[in-house]
Coordinates of C-alpha atoms in Angstrom, one line a residue:
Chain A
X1 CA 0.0 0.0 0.0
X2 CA 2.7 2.3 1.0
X3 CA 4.8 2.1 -2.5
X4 CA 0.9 2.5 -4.5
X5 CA 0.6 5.7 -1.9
X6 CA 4.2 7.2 -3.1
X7 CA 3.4 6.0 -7.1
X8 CA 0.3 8.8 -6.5
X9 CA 2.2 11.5 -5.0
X10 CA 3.1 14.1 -7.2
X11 CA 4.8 18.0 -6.9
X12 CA 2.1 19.1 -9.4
X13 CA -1.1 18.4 -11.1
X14 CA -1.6 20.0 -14.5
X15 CA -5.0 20.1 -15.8
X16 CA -4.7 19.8 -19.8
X17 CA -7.7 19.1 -22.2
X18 CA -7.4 17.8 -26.0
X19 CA -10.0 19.5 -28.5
X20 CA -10.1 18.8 -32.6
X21 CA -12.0 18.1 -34.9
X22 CA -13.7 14.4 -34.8
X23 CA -11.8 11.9 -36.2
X24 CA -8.2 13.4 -35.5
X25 CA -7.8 11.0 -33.3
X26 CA -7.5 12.4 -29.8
X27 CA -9.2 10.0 -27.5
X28 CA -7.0 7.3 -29.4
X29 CA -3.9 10.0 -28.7
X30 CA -5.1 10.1 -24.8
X31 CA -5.3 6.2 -24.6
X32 CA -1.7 5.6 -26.4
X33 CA -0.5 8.0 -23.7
X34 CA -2.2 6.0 -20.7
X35 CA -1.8 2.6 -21.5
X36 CA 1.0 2.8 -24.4
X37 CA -0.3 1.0 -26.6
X38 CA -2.9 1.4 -29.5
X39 CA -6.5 1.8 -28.9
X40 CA -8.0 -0.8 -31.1
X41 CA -11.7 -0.4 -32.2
X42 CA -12.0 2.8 -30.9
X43 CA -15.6 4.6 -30.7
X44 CA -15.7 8.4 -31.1
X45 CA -16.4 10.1 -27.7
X46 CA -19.6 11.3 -26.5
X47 CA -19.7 14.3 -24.3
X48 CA -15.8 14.0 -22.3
X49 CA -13.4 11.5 -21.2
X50 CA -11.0 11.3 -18.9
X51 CA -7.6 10.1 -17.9
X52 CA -4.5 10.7 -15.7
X53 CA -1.4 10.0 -15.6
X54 CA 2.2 11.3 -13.3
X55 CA 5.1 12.0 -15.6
X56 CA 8.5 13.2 -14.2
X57 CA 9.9 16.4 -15.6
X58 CA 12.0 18.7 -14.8
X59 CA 13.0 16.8 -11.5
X60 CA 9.4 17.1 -10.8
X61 CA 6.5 14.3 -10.5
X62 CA 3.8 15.6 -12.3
X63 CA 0.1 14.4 -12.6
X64 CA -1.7 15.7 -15.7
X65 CA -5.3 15.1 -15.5
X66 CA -7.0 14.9 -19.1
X67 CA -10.1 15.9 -20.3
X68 CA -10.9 14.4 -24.0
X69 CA -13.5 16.0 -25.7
X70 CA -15.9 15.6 -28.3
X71 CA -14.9 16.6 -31.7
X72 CA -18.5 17.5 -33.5
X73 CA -19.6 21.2 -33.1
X74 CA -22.8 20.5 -31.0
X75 CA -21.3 19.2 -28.0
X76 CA -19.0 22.4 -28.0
X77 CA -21.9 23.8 -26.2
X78 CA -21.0 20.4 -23.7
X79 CA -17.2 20.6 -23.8
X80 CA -16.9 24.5 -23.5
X81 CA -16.8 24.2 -19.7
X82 CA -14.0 21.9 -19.8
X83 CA -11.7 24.6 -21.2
X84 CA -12.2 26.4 -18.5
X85 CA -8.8 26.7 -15.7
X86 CA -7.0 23.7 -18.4
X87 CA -3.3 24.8 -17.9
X88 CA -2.1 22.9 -21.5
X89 CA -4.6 22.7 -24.9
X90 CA -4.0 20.4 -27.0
X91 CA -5.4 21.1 -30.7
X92 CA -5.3 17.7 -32.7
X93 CA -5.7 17.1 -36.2
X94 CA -5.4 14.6 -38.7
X95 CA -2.6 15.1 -41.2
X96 CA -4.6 13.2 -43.8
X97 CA -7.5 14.9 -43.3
X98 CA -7.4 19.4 -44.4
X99 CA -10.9 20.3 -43.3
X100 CA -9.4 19.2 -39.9
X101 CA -6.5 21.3 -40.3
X102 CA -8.2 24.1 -41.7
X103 CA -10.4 24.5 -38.3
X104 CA -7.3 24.8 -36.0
X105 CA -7.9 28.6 -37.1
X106 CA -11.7 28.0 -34.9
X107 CA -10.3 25.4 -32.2
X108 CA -7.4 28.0 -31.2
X109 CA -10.3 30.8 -30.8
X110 CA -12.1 28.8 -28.7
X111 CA -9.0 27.6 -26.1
X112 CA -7.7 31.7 -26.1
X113 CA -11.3 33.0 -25.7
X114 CA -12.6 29.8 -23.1
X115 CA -9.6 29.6 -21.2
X116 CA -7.0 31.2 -19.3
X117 CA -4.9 33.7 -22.0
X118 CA -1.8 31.8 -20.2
X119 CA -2.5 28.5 -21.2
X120 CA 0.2 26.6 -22.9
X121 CA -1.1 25.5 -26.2
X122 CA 0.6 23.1 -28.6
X123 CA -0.7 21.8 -32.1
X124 CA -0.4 18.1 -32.9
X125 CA -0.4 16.6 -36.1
X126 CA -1.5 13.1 -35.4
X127 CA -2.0 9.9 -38.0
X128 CA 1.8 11.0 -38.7
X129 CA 2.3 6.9 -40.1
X130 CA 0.2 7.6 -43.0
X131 CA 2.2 9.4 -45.2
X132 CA 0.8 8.3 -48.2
X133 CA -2.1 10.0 -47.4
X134 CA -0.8 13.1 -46.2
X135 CA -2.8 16.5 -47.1
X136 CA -0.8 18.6 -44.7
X137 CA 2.9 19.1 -44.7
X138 CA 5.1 19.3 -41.6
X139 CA 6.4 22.6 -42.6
X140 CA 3.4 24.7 -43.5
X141 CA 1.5 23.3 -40.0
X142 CA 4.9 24.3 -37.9
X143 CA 4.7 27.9 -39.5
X144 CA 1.2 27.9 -38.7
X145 CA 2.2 27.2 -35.2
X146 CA 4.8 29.4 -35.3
X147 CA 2.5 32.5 -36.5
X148 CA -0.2 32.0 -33.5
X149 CA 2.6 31.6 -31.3
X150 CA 1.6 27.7 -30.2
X151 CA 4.1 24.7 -30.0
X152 CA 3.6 22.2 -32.8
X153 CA 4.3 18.5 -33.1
X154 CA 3.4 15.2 -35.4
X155 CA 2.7 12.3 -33.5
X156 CA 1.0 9.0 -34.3
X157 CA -1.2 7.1 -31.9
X158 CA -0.8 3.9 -33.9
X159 CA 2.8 3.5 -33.3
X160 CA 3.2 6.0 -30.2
X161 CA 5.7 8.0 -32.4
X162 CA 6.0 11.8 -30.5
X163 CA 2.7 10.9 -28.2
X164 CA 4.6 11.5 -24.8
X165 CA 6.8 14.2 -26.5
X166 CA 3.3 16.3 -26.7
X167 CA 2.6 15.9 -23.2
X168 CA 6.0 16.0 -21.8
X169 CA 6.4 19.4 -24.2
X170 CA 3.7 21.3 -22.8
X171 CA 4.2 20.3 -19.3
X172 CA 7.8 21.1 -19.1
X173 CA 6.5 24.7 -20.3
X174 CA 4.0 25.3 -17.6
X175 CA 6.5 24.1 -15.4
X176 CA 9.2 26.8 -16.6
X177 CA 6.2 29.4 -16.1
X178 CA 5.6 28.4 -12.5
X179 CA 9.0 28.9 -11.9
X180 CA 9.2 31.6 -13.0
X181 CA 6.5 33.1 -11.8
X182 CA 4.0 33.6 -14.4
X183 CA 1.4 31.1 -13.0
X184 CA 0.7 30.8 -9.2
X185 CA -0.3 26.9 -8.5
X186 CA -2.0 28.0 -5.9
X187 CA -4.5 30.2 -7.9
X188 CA -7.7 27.8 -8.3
X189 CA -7.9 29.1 -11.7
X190 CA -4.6 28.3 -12.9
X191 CA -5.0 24.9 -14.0
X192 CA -2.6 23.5 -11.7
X193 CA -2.2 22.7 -8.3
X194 CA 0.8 21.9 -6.1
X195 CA 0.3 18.2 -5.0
X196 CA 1.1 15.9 -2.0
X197 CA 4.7 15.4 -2.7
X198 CA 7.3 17.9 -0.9
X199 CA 9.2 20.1 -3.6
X200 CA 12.4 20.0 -3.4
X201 CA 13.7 16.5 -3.9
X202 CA 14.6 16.9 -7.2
X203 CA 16.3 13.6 -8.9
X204 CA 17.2 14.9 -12.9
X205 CA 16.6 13.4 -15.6
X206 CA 13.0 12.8 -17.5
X207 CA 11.3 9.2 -17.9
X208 CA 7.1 8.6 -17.8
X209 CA 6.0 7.5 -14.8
X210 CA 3.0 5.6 -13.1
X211 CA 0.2 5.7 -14.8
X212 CA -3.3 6.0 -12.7
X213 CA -6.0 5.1 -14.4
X214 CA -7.3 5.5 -18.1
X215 CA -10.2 6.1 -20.0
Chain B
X1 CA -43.5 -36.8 -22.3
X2 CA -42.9 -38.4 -25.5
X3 CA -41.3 -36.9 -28.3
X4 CA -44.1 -38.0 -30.7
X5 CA -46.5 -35.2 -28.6
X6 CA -44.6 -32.4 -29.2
X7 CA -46.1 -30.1 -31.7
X8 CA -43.8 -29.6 -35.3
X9 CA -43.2 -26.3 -36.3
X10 CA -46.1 -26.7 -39.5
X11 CA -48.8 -27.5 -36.5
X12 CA -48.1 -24.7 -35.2
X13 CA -48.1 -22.4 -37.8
X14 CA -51.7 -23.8 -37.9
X15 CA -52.5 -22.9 -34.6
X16 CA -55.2 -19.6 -34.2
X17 CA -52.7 -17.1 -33.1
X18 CA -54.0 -13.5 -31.6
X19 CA -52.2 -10.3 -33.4
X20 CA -48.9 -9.5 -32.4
X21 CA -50.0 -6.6 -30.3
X22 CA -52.8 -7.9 -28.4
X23 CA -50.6 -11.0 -27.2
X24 CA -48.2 -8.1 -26.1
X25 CA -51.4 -6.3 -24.4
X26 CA -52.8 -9.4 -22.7
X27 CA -50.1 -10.0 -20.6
X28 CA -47.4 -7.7 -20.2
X29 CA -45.9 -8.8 -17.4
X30 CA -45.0 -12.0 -18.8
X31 CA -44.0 -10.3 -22.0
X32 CA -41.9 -7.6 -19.6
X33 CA -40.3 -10.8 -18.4
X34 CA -39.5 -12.5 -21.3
X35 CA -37.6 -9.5 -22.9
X36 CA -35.5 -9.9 -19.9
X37 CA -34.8 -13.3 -20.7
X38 CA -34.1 -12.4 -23.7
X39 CA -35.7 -12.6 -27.1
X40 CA -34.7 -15.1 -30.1
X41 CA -32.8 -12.6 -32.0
X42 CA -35.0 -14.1 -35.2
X43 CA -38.2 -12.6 -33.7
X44 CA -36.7 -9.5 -32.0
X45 CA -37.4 -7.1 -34.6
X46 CA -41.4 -8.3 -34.7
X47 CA -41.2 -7.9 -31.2
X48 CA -39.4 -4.5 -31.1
X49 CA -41.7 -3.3 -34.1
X50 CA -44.8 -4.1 -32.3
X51 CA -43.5 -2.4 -29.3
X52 CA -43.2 1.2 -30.8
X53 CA -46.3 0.5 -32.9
X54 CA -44.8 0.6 -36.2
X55 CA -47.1 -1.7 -37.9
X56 CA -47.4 -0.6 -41.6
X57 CA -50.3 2.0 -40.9
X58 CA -50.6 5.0 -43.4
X59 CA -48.5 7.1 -41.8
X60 CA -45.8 4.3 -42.1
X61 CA -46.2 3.8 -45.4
X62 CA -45.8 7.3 -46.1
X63 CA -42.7 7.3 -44.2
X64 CA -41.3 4.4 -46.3
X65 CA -42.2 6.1 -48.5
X66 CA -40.6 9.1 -47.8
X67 CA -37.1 7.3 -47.0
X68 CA -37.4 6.0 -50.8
X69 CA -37.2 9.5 -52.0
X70 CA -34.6 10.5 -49.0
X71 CA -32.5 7.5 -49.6
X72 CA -29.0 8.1 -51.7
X73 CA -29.0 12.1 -50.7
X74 CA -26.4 13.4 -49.4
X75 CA -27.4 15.6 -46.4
X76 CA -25.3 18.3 -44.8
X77 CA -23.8 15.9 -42.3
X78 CA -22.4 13.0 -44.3
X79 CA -18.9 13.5 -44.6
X80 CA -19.2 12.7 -40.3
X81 CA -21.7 10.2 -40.9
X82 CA -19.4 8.2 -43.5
X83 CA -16.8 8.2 -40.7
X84 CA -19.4 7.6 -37.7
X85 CA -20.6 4.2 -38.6
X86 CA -17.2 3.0 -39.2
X87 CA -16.7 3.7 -35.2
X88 CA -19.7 2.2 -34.3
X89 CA -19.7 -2.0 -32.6
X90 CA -16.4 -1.3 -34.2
X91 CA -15.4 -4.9 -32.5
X92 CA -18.9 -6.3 -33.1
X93 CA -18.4 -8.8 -36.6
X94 CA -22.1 -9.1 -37.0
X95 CA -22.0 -5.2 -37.6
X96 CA -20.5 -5.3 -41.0
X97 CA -19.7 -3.4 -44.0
X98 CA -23.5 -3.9 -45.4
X99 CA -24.8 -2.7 -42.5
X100 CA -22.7 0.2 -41.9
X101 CA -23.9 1.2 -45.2
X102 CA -27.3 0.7 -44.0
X103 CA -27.1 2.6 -41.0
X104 CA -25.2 5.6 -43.1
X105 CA -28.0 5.8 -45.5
X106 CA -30.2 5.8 -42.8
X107 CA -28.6 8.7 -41.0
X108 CA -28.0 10.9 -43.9
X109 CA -32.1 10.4 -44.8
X110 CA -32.9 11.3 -41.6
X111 CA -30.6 14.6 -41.2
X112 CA -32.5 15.9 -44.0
X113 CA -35.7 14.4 -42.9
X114 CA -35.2 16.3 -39.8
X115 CA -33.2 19.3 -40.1
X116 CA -33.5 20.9 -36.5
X117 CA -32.0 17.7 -35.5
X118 CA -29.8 16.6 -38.7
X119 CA -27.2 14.4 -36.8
X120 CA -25.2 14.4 -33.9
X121 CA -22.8 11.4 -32.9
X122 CA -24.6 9.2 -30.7
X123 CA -27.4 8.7 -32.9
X124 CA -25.2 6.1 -35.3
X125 CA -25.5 3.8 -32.3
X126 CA -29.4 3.8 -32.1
X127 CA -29.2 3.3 -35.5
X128 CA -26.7 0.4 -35.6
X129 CA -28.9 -1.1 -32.9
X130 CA -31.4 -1.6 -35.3
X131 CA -29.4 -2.1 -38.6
X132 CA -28.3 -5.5 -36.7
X133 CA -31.2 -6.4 -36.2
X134 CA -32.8 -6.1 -39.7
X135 CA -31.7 -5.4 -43.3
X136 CA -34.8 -3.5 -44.3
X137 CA -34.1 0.2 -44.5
X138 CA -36.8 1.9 -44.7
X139 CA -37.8 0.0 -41.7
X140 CA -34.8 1.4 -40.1
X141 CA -35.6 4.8 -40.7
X142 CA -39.1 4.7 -39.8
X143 CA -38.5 2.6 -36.5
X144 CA -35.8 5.4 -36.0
X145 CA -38.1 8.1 -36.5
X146 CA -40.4 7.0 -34.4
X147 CA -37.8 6.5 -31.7
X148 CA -37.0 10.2 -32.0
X149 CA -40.3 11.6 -32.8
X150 CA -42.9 9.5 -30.6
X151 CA -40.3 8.9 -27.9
X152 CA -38.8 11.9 -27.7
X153 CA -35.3 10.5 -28.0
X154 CA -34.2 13.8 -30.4
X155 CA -34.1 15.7 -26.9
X156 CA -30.9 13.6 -26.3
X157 CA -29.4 15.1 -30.1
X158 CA -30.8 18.5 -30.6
X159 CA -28.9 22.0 -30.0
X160 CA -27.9 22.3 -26.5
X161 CA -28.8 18.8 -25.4
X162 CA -32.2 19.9 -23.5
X163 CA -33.3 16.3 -22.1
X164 CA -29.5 15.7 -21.4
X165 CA -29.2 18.6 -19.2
X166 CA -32.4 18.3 -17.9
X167 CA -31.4 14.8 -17.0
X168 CA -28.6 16.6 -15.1
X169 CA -30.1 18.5 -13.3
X170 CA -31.7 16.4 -11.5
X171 CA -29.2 13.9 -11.0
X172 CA -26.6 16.7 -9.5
X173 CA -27.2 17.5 -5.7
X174 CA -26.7 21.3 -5.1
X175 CA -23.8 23.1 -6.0
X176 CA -20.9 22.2 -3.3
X177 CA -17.4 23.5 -2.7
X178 CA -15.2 20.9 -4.3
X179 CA -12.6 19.4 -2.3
X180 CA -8.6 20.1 -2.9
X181 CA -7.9 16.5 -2.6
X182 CA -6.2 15.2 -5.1
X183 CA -8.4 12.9 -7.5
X184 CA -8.4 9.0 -6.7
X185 CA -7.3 6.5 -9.4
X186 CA -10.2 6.2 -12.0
X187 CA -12.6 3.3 -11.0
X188 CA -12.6 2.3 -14.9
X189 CA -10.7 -0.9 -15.9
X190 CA -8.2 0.1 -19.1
X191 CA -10.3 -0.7 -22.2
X192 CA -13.4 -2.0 -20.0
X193 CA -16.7 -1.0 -19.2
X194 CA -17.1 1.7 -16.3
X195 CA -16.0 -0.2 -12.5
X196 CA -19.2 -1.0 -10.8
X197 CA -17.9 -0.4 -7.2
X198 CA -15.2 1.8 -5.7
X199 CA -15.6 5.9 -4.8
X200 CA -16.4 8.0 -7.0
X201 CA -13.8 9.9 -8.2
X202 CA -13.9 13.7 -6.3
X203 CA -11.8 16.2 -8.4
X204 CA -9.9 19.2 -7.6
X205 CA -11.6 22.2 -7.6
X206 CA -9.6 24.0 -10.4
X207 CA -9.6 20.4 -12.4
X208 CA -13.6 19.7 -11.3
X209 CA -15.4 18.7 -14.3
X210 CA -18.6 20.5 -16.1
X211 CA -22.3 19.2 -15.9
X212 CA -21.8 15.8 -16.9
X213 CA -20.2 14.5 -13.5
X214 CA -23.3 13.3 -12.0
X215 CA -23.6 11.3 -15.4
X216 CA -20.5 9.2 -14.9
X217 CA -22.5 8.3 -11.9
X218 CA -25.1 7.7 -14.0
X219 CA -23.2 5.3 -16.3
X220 CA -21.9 3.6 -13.5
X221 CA -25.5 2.7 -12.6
X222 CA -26.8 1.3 -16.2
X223 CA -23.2 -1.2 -15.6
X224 CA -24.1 -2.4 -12.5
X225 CA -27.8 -2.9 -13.5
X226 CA -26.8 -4.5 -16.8
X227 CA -24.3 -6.9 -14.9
X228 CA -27.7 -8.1 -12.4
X229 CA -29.8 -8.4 -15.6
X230 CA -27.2 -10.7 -16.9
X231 CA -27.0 -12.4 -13.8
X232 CA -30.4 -12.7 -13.9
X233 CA -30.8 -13.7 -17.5
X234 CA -28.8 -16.9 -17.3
X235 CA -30.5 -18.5 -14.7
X236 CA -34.0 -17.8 -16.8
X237 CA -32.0 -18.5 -20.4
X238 CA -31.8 -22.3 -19.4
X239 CA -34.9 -22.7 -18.8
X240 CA -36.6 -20.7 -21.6
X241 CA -33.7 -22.5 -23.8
X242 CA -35.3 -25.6 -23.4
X243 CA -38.5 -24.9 -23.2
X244 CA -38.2 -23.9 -26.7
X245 CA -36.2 -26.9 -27.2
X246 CA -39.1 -28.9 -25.9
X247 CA -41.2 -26.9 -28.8
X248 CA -39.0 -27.1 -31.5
X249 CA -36.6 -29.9 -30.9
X250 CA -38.3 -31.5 -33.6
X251 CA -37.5 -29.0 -36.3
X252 CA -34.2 -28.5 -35.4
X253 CA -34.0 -32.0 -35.3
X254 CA -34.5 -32.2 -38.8
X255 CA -32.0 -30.1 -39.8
X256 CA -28.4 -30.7 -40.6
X257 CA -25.9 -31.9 -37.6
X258 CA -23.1 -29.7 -38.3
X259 CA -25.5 -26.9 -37.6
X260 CA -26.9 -28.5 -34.4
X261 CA -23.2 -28.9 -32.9
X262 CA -22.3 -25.7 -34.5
X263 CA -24.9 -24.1 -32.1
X264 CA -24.7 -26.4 -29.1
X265 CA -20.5 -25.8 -29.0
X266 CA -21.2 -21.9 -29.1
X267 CA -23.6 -22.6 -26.0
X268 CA -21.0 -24.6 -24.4
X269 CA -18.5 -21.8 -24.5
X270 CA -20.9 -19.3 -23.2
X271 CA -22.2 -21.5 -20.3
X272 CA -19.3 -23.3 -17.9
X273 CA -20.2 -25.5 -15.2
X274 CA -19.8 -23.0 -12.6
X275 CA -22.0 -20.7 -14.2
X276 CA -24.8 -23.4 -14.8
X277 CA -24.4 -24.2 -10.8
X278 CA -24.7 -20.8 -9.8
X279 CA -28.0 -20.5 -12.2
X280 CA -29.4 -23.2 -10.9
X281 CA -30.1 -21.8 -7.8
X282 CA -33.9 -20.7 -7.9
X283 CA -34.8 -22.1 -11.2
X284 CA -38.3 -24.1 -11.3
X285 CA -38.5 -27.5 -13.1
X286 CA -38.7 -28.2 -16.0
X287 CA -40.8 -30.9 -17.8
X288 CA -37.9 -32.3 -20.1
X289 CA -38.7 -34.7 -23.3
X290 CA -36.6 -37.4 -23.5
X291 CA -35.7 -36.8 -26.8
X292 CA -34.1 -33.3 -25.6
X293 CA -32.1 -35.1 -23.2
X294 CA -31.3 -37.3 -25.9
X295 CA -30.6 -34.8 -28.2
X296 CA -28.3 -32.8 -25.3
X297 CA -26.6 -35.6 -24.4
X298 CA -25.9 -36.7 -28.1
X299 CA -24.9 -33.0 -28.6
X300 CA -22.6 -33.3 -25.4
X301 CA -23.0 -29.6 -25.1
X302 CA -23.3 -29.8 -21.5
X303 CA -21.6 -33.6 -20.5
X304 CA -21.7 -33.9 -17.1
X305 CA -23.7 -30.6 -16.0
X306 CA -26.7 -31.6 -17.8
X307 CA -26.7 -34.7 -15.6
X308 CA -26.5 -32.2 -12.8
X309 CA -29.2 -30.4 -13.8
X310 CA -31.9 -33.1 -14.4
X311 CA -31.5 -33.9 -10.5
X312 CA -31.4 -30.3 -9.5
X313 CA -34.6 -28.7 -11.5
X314 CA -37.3 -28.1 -9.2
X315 CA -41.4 -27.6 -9.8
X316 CA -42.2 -25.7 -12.8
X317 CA -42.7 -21.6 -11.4
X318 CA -44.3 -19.0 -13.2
X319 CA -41.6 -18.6 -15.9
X320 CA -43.5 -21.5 -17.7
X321 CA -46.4 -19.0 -17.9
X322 CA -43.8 -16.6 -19.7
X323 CA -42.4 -18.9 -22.0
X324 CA -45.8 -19.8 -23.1
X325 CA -46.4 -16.6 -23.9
X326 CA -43.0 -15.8 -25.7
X327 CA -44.3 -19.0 -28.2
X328 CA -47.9 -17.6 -28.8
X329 CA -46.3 -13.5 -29.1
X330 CA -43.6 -15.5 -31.4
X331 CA -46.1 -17.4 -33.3
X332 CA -48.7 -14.5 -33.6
X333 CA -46.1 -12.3 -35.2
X334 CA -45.1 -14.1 -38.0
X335 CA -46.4 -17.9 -38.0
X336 CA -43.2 -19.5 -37.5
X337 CA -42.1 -21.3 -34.3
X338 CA -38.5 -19.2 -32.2
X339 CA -35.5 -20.3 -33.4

């Protein structure tokens, strides 16, 4: 009991939320983060999901807790409130699919108007192992990313190629703003929250951690 | 009771059957009980028909109607629902390509048919429900719009959800402060359905989620109700199994063996000695023809359990009374004996 009670201590919990269009393939995205492995047979999601999960960064333990959203406009009206205090956004599309890249435009709106102007957002390209069938090219997404000021990455939840890289990305950059001052954990609006673990015992390096549940 | 007694399938397609409907009216309960049990999946779409009173009437004709004309029209919502079905029973094999197709066309003639609705994800699954359950498609769509329509079901898909968060409402106690501990471990197995015990998971207040929290709650519910009705199911399923057995041995009977063990080694798998056991408990006896025990036995579907379960079935109960009236609602729909 006492080694499950230190895998769920952490320094910080993150609150990050995943929006896209549906399809991209962000509840598949979430799950290859969890669990590591491909979600087979996936169903879209209805309303939100959830899932957590402690990575180390930064000498920290940190717990992101993950809201998955709906893709189809009409749970927006659902998913909206979710947006609300999420520390990290991440904006998903498919590579293969434009219509889905040509809304990041509406999905960025949405995470700068519906949540905090401080939260870290980062673009991911995802179905990255279909490049046969690619619409989007790495180059004109990462100057996208680079004109709206937003951290951009390809991943692929089939293979797991740059899935932890995403989530290790944007928290190591809300981490850098806490220490630096720019976000108070403390603030209940912040998106983060210092956890049960006592900062200060840092141990270098970065490797993913325990896992706590999925969704 | 001898094997020679047993009515064939042509006797009792011969029988006077009532309607469909007033068999369901006559006795409810017993018809309540038997969905429970669980209908042959041959005579579930009757049954299901008959229950939302789709029963070829004008205005169903005119909706067939109507889906002819729909059907092959692309609505403003088909590039999602081309995707949707693909993600729908996605591990289900009986849910194939044909049907998918099925349940697409359906869809797309129904987000024109309705427009205030048009589609939202959610409704591929009502849909899918029914595309496995028949091929005809203009059945589909007008089963489907009675679902939405008569049964109010589009308050679950239109703009803003309004039966959705009217359903939240008044599943969420008053507003509270939320607590600062840290969120327990998700009571969800990876990949599996929702946990049926453990706390429920309280959240952070910064990390607390929106209006739907009191549904997980919800969700957790329909699992644990759906695992009891299971329970419940098998220990009815034997009996009704072979009570239809005892109707229709004779038929089956007559048809070729590999089908016979084909079926019997799919029961085999679903049913293990343990489970049979546990069912046992509480179920009434039986009145078994010999030539169904003859027929198990050759079958050796259930070996040594079956021997079991001759000695442990008590006094027939008042499930008989529901298995008679699954065969006359079976027989009234279409003629033709379960199975």
């Amino acid at each position: 009991m006492a080694s499950e009670k230190e895998k769920d201590q952490y320094d910080y919990l993150f609150k990050f939320i995943i929006i896209g269009d549906a399809g991209a393939g962000k509840s598949c995205l979430l799950h290859q983060f969890i669990e590591n492995r491909y979600k087979k047979g996936s169903s879209h999601t209805i309303g939100v999901e959830f899932g957590s999960k402690i990575i180390h960064v930064g000498g920290r333990n940190i717990k992101l807790q993950i809201w998955d959203t709906a893709g189809q406009e009409r749970y927006r009206s659902v998913t909206r409130s979710y947006y609300r205090g999420a520390a990290g956004a991440l904006i998903v599309y498919d590579i293969t699919n434009r219509d889905s890249y040509n809304h990041l435009v509406n999905w960025l709106q949405d995470a700068r108007t519906l949540a905090r102007a401080d939260t870290s957002i980062i673009t991911v390209g995802n179905k990255c192992d279909m490049k046969d069938k690619r619409a989007v090219t790495f180059l004109e997404a990462s100057r996208c990313a680079q004109e709206n000021d937003i951290l951009f990455l390809e991943t692929s939840a089939l293979t797991g190629e740059g899935v932890e890289d995403v989530f290790i990305k944007v928290a190591r950059v809300i981490l850098n703003k806490i220490e630096d001052g720019l976000i108070d954990p403390n603030t209940m609006v912040s998106g983060t929250h210092t956890g049960s673990q006592r900062i200060g015992s840092d141990s270098g390096g970065e490797a993913m951690s325990s896992k706590t549940c999925s969704c | 009771m001898e094997a020679q007694e047993q009515p064939t399938s042509l006797e009792l397609q011969r029988c006077p059957r009532p309607a469909g409907a007033a068999c369901m009216a006559r006795d409810p309960d017993d018809l309540r009980r038997l969905v429970r049990c669980g209908l042959p999946p041959a005579r579930r779409w009757q049954v299901w028909k008959e229950a939302v009173r789709l029963g070829g009437g004008p205005g169903d004709r005119e909706l067939s109607t109507r889906y002819d004309d729909l059907r092959g029209k692309s609505s403003d919502f088909a590039e999602l629902i081309e995707v949707d079905p693909r993600l729908t029973f996605p591990k289900d094999e009986d849910f194939t390509e044909e049907r998918r197709r099925l349940a697409s066309s359906v869809l797309n003639a129904y987000a024109i048919w309705d427009s205030v609705v048009g589609y939202c994800q959610g409704m591929n699954y009502l849909v899918g429900l029914l595309a496995l359950l028949t091929d005809v498609e203009s059945d589909v769509f007008s089963f489907f719009v009675r679902l939405m329509q008569h049964f109010m079901l589009s308050g679950f898909f239109s703009d803003g959800f309004p039966l959705l968060r009217r359903g939240a409402r008044r599943a969420s106690p008053p507003a509270t402060t939320c607590s600062s501990a840290p969120s327990p471990p998700c009571t969800r197995r990876p990949g599996g359905p929702p946990a049926l015990r453990g706390p429920r998971p309280r959240l952070p207040a910064e990390v607390a989620p929106g209006p739907l929290r009191d549904l997980a709650a919800g969700a957790r519910g329909h699992a644990a109700l759906g695992r009891r009705q299971i329970c419940e199911g098998l220990s009815v399923l034997v009996p009704a199994t072979v009570s239809i057995l005892r109707v229709v041995g004779d038929s089956l009977l007559e048809k070729p063996s590999p089908d016979l063990q084909q079926f019997f080694r799919k029961t085999s798998t679903i049913i293990t000695r343990e489970e049979v056991a546990e069912a046992m408990q509480g179920i009434g006896l039986i009145e078994i023809p010999d030539y169904v025990t003859a027929y198990l036995e050759d079958a050796g579907a259930f070996s040594g359990v079956w021997e079991r379960l001759k000695r442990r079935l008590l006094p027939w109960t008042h499930r008989q009374r529901g298995i008679a009236a699954l065969l006359d609602c079976e027989m009234a729909l279409d003629g033709s004996p379960p199975l």
